[in-house]
mmCIF file of C-alpha atoms and ligand atoms in Angstrom:
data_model
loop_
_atom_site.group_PDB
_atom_site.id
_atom_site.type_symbol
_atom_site.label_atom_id
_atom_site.label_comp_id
_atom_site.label_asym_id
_atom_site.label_seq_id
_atom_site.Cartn_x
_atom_site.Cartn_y
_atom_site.Cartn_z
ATOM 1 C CA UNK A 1 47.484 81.384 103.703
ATOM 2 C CA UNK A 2 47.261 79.842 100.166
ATOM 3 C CA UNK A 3 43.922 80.813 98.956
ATOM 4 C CA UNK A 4 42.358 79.833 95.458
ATOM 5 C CA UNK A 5 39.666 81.923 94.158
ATOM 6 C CA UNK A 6 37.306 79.637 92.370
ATOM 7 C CA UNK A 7 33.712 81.362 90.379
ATOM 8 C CA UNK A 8 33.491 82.034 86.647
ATOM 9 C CA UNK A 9 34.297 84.470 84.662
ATOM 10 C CA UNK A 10 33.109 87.929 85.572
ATOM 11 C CA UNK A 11 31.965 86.538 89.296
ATOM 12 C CA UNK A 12 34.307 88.824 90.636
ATOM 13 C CA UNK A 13 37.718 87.234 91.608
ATOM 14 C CA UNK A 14 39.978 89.830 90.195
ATOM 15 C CA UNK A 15 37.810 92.778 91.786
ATOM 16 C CA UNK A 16 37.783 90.633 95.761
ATOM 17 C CA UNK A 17 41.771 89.204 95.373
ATOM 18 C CA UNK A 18 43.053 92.832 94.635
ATOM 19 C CA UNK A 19 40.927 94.194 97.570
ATOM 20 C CA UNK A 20 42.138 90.955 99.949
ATOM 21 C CA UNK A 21 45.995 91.135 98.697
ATOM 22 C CA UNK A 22 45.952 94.510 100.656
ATOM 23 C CA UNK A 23 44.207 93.312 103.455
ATOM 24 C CA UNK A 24 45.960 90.087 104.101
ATOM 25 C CA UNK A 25 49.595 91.121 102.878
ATOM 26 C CA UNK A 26 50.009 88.234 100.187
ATOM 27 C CA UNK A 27 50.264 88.631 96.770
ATOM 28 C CA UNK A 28 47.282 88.314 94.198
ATOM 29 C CA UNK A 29 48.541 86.146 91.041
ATOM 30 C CA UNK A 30 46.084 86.639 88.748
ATOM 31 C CA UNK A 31 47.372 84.096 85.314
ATOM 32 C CA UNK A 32 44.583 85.905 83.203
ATOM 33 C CA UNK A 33 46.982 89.095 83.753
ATOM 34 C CA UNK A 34 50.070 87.202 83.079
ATOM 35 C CA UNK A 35 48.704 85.976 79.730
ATOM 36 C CA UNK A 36 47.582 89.380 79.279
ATOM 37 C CA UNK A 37 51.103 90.830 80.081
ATOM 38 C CA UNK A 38 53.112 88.266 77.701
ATOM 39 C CA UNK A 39 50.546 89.261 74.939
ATOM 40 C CA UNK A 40 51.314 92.775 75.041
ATOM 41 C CA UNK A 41 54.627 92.107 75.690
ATOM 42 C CA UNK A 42 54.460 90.470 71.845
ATOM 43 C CA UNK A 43 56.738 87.708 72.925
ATOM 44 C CA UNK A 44 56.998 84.375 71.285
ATOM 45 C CA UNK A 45 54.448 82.756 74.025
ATOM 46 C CA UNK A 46 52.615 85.842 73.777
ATOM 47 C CA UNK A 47 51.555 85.544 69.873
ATOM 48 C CA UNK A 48 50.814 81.654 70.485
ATOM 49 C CA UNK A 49 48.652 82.421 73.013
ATOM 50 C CA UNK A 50 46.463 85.594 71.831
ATOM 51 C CA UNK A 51 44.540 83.444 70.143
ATOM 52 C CA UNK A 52 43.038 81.053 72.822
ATOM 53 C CA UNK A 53 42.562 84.093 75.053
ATOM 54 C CA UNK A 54 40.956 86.404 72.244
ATOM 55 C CA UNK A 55 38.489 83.229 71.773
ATOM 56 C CA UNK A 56 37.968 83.018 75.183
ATOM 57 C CA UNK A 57 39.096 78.961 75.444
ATOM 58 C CA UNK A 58 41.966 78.021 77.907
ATOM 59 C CA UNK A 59 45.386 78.580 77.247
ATOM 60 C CA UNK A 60 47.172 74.738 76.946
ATOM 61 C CA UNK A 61 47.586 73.592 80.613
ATOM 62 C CA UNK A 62 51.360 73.070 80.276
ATOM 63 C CA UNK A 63 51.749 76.499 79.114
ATOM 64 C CA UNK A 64 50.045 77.430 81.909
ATOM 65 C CA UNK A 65 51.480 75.551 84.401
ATOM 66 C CA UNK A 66 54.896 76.886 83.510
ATOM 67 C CA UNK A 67 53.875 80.202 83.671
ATOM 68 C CA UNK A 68 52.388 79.333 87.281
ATOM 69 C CA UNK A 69 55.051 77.230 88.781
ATOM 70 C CA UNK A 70 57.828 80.298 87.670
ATOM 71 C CA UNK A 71 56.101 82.858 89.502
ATOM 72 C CA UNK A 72 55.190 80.350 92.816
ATOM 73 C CA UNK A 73 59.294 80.221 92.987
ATOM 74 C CA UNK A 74 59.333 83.551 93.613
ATOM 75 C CA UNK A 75 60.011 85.531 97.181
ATOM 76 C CA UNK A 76 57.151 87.249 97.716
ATOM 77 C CA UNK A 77 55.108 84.011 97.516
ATOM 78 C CA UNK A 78 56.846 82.640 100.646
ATOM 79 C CA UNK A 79 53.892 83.179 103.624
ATOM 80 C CA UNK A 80 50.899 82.676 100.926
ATOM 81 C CA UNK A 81 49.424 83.867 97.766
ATOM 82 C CA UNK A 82 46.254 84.682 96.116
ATOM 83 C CA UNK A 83 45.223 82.673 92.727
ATOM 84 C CA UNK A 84 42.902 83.931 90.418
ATOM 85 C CA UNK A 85 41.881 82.267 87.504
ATOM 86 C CA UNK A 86 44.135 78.743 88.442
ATOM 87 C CA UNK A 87 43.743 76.304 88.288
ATOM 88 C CA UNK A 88 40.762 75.933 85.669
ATOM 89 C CA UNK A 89 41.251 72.292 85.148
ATOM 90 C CA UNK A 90 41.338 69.395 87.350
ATOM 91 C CA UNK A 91 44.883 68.796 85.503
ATOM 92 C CA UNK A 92 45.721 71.953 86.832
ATOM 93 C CA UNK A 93 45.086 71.361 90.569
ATOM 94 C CA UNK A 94 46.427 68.004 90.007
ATOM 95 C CA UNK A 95 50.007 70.055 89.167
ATOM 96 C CA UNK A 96 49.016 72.815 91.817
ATOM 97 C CA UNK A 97 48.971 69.968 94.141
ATOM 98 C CA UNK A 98 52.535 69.284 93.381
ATOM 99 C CA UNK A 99 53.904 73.050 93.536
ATOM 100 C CA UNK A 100 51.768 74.104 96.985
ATOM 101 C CA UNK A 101 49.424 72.927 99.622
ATOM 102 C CA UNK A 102 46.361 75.179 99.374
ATOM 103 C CA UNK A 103 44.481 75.691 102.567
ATOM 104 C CA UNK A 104 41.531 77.568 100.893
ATOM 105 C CA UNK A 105 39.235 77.749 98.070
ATOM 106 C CA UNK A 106 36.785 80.425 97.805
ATOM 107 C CA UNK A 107 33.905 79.113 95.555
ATOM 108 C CA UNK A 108 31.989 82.656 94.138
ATOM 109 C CA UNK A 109 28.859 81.583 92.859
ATOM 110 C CA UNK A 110 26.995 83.973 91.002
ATOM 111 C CA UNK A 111 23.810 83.678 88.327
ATOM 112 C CA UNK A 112 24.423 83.698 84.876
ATOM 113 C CA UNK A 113 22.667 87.189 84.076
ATOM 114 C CA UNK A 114 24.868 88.999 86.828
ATOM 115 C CA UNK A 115 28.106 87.548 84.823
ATOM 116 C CA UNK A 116 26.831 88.623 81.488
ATOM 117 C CA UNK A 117 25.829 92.079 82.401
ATOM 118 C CA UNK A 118 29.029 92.789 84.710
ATOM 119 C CA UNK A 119 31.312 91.671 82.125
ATOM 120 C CA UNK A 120 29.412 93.891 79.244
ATOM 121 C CA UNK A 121 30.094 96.369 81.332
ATOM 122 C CA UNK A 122 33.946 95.851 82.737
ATOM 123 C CA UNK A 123 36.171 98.124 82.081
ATOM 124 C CA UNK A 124 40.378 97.451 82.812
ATOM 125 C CA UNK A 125 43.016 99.968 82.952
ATOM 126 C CA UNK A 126 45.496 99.025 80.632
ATOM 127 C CA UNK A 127 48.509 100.645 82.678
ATOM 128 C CA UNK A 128 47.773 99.168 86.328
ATOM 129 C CA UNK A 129 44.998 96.642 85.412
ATOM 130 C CA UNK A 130 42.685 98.255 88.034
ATOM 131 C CA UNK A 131 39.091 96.928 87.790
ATOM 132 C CA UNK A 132 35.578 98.827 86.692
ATOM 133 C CA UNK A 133 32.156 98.521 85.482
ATOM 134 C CA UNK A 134 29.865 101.379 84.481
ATOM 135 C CA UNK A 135 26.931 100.083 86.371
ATOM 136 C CA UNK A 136 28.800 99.258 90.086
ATOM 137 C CA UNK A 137 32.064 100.790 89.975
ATOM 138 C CA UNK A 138 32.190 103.624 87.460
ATOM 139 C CA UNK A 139 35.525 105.334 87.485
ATOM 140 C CA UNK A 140 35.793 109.329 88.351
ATOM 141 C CA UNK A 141 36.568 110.463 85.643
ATOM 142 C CA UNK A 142 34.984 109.169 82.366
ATOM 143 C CA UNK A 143 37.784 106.448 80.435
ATOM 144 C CA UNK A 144 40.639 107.139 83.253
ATOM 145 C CA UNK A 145 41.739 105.321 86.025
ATOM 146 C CA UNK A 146 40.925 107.102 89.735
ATOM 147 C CA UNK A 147 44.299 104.925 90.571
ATOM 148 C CA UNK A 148 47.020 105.659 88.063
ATOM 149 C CA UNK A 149 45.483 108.003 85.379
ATOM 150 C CA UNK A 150 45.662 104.955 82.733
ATOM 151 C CA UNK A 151 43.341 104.603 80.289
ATOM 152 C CA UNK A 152 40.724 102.163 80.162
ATOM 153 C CA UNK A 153 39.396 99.657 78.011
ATOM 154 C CA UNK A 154 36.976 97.007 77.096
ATOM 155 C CA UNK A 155 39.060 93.193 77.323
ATOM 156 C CA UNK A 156 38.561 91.769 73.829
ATOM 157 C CA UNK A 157 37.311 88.186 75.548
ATOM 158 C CA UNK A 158 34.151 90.968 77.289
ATOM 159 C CA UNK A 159 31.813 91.003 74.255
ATOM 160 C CA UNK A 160 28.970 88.905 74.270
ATOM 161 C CA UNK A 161 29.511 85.993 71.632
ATOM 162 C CA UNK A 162 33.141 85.669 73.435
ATOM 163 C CA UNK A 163 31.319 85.505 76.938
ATOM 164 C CA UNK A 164 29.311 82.923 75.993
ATOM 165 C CA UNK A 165 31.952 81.246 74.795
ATOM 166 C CA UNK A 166 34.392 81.419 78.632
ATOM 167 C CA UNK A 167 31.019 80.642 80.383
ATOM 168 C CA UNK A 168 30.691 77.402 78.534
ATOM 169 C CA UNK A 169 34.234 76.954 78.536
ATOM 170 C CA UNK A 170 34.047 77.244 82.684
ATOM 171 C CA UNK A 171 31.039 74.808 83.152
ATOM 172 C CA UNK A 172 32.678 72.002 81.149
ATOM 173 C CA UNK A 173 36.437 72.653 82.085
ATOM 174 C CA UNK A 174 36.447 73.839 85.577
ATOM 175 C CA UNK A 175 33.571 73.623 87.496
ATOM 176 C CA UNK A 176 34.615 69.933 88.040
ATOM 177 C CA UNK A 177 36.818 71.500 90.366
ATOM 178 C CA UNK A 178 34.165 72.413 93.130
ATOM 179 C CA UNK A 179 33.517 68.741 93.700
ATOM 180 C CA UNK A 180 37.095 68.378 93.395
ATOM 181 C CA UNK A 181 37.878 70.941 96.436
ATOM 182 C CA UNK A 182 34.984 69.859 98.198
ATOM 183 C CA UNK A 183 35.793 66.048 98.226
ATOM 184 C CA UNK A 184 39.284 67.650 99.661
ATOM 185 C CA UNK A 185 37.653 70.039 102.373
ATOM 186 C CA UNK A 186 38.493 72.979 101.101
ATOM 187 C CA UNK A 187 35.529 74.504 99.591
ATOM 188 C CA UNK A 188 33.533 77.190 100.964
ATOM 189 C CA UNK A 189 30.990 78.842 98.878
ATOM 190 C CA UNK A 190 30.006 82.721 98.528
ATOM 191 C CA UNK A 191 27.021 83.880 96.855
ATOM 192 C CA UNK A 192 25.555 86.776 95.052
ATOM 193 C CA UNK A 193 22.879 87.300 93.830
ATOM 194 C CA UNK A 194 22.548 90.976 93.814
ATOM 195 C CA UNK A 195 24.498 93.171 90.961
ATOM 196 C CA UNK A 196 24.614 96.175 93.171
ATOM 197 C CA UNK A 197 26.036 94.688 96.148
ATOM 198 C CA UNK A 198 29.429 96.424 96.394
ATOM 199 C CA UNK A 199 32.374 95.032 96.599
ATOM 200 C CA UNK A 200 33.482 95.954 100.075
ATOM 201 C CA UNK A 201 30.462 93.816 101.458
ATOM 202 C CA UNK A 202 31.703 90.495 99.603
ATOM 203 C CA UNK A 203 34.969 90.934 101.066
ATOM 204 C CA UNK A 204 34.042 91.950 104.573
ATOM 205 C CA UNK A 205 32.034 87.979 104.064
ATOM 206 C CA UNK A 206 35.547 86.639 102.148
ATOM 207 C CA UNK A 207 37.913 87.565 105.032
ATOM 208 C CA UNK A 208 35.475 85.774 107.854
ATOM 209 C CA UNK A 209 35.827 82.473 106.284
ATOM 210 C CA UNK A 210 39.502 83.247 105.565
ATOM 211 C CA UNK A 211 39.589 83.929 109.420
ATOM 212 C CA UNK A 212 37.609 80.854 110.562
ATOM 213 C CA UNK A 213 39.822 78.957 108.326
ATOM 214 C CA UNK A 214 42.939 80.087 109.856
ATOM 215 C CA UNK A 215 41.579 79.307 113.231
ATOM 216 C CA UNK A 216 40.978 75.894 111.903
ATOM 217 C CA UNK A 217 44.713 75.556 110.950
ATOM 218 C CA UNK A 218 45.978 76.268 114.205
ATOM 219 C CA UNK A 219 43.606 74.633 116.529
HETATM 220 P P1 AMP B 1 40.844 85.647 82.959
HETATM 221 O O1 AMP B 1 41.366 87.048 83.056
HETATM 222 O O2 AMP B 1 41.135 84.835 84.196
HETATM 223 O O3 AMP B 1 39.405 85.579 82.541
HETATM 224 O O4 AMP B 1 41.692 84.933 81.786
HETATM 225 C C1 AMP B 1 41.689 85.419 80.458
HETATM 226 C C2 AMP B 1 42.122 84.326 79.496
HETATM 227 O O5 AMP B 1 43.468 83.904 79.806
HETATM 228 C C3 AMP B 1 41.300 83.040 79.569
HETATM 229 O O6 AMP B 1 40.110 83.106 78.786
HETATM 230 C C4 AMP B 1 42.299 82.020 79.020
HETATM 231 O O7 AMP B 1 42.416 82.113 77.613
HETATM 232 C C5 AMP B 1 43.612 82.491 79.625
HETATM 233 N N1 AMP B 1 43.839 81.870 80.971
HETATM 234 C C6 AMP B 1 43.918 82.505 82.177
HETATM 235 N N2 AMP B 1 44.112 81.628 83.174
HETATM 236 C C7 AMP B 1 44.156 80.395 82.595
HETATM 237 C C8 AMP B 1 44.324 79.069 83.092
HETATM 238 N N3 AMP B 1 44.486 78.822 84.387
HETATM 239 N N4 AMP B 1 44.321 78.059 82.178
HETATM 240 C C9 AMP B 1 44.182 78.274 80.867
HETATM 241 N N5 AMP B 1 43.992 79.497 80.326
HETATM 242 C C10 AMP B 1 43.989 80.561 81.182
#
């Protein structure tokens, strides 16, 4: 299955697609980690693009795309993937479109408060990029990763003037895409409405529709 994970930022893609990677046995491609990775990396692309990410507006599409396509080439992509965070422009879908078929977009649609206090909250390991938040998913151990015994952080992009920022950044730039999915049949919506509800729930809901969907395929 090639599954896109559509919902702004903080709705919860990262925390469901590393939960579902395991469960379905296809990689999770997350291109917010990617630009993430070249940025610490300090590579050439890496310094031009801290500073769209840092300001929480999108990285250039054809930057983007690149980065995409290059990884899609590779093995482990071959029975399906997991995107997170792409495409976040109908441009990008339009190249997606090009690269892969998608059978399946999950549309997360959560309320405004629920972003902004999950994402004031989020904490990421930087050695293993494991997800937390100190209201829902607090880690064992104060500041260290129950996974790898990284450390963890607050993303840059997470404080509140930047949040604004990637919320208004998602209506304008990519929520066009849920008509665009929609108008293609592959759009299926998940809500939440509750902060608490933990994650296991939304993905028990998640890999239904994936299942349906697959059932669709073949019949
Ligand atoms: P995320 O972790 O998905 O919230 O992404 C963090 C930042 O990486 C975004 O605010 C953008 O600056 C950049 N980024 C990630 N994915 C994309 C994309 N598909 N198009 C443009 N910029 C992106």
């Amino acid at each position: 299955m090639r599954i896109v994970m559509l919902g702004p930022p903080g709705a919860g893609k990262g925390t469901y697609a590393s939960r579902l990677t395991k469960i379905l046995g296809i990689p999770h491609i997350s291109t917010g980690d990617m630009v993430r990775e070249e940025i610490k990396k300090q590579t050439d692309l890496g310094k031009r693009i801290k500073e769209y990410s840092d300001r929480g507006i999108l990285v250039p599409d054809e930057i983007i795309i690149k980065l995409l396509a290059e990884r899609l080439k590779k093995q482990d992509c071959k029975d399906g993937f997991i995107l997170d965070g792409f495409p976040r422009t109908i441009n990008q879908a339009e190249a997606l479109e090009k690269i892969a078929k998608i059978d399946l977009v999950i549309n997360l649609e959560v309320p405004d408060e629920i972003i902004i206090t999950r994402l004031s909250n989020r904490l990421i390991c930087g050695k293993c990029g494991a997800i937390y938040n100190l209201l829902t998913l607090k880690p064992k151990k104060e500041g260290i990763c129950d996974k790898c015994g990284g450390k963890l952080y607050q993303r840059k992009d997470d404080r509140p003037e930047v949040i604004r920022e990637r919320l208004k950044v998602y209506r304008k730039q990519t929520e066009p895409l849920i008509e665009y999915y929609t108008k293609r049949g592959l759009l299926r919506n998940v809500r939440c409405d509750d902060l608490m509800i933990p994650p296991e729930v939304m993905v028990k809901k998640i890999v239904e529709i994936i299942k349906q969907q697959k059932e669709i395929k073949s019949s």
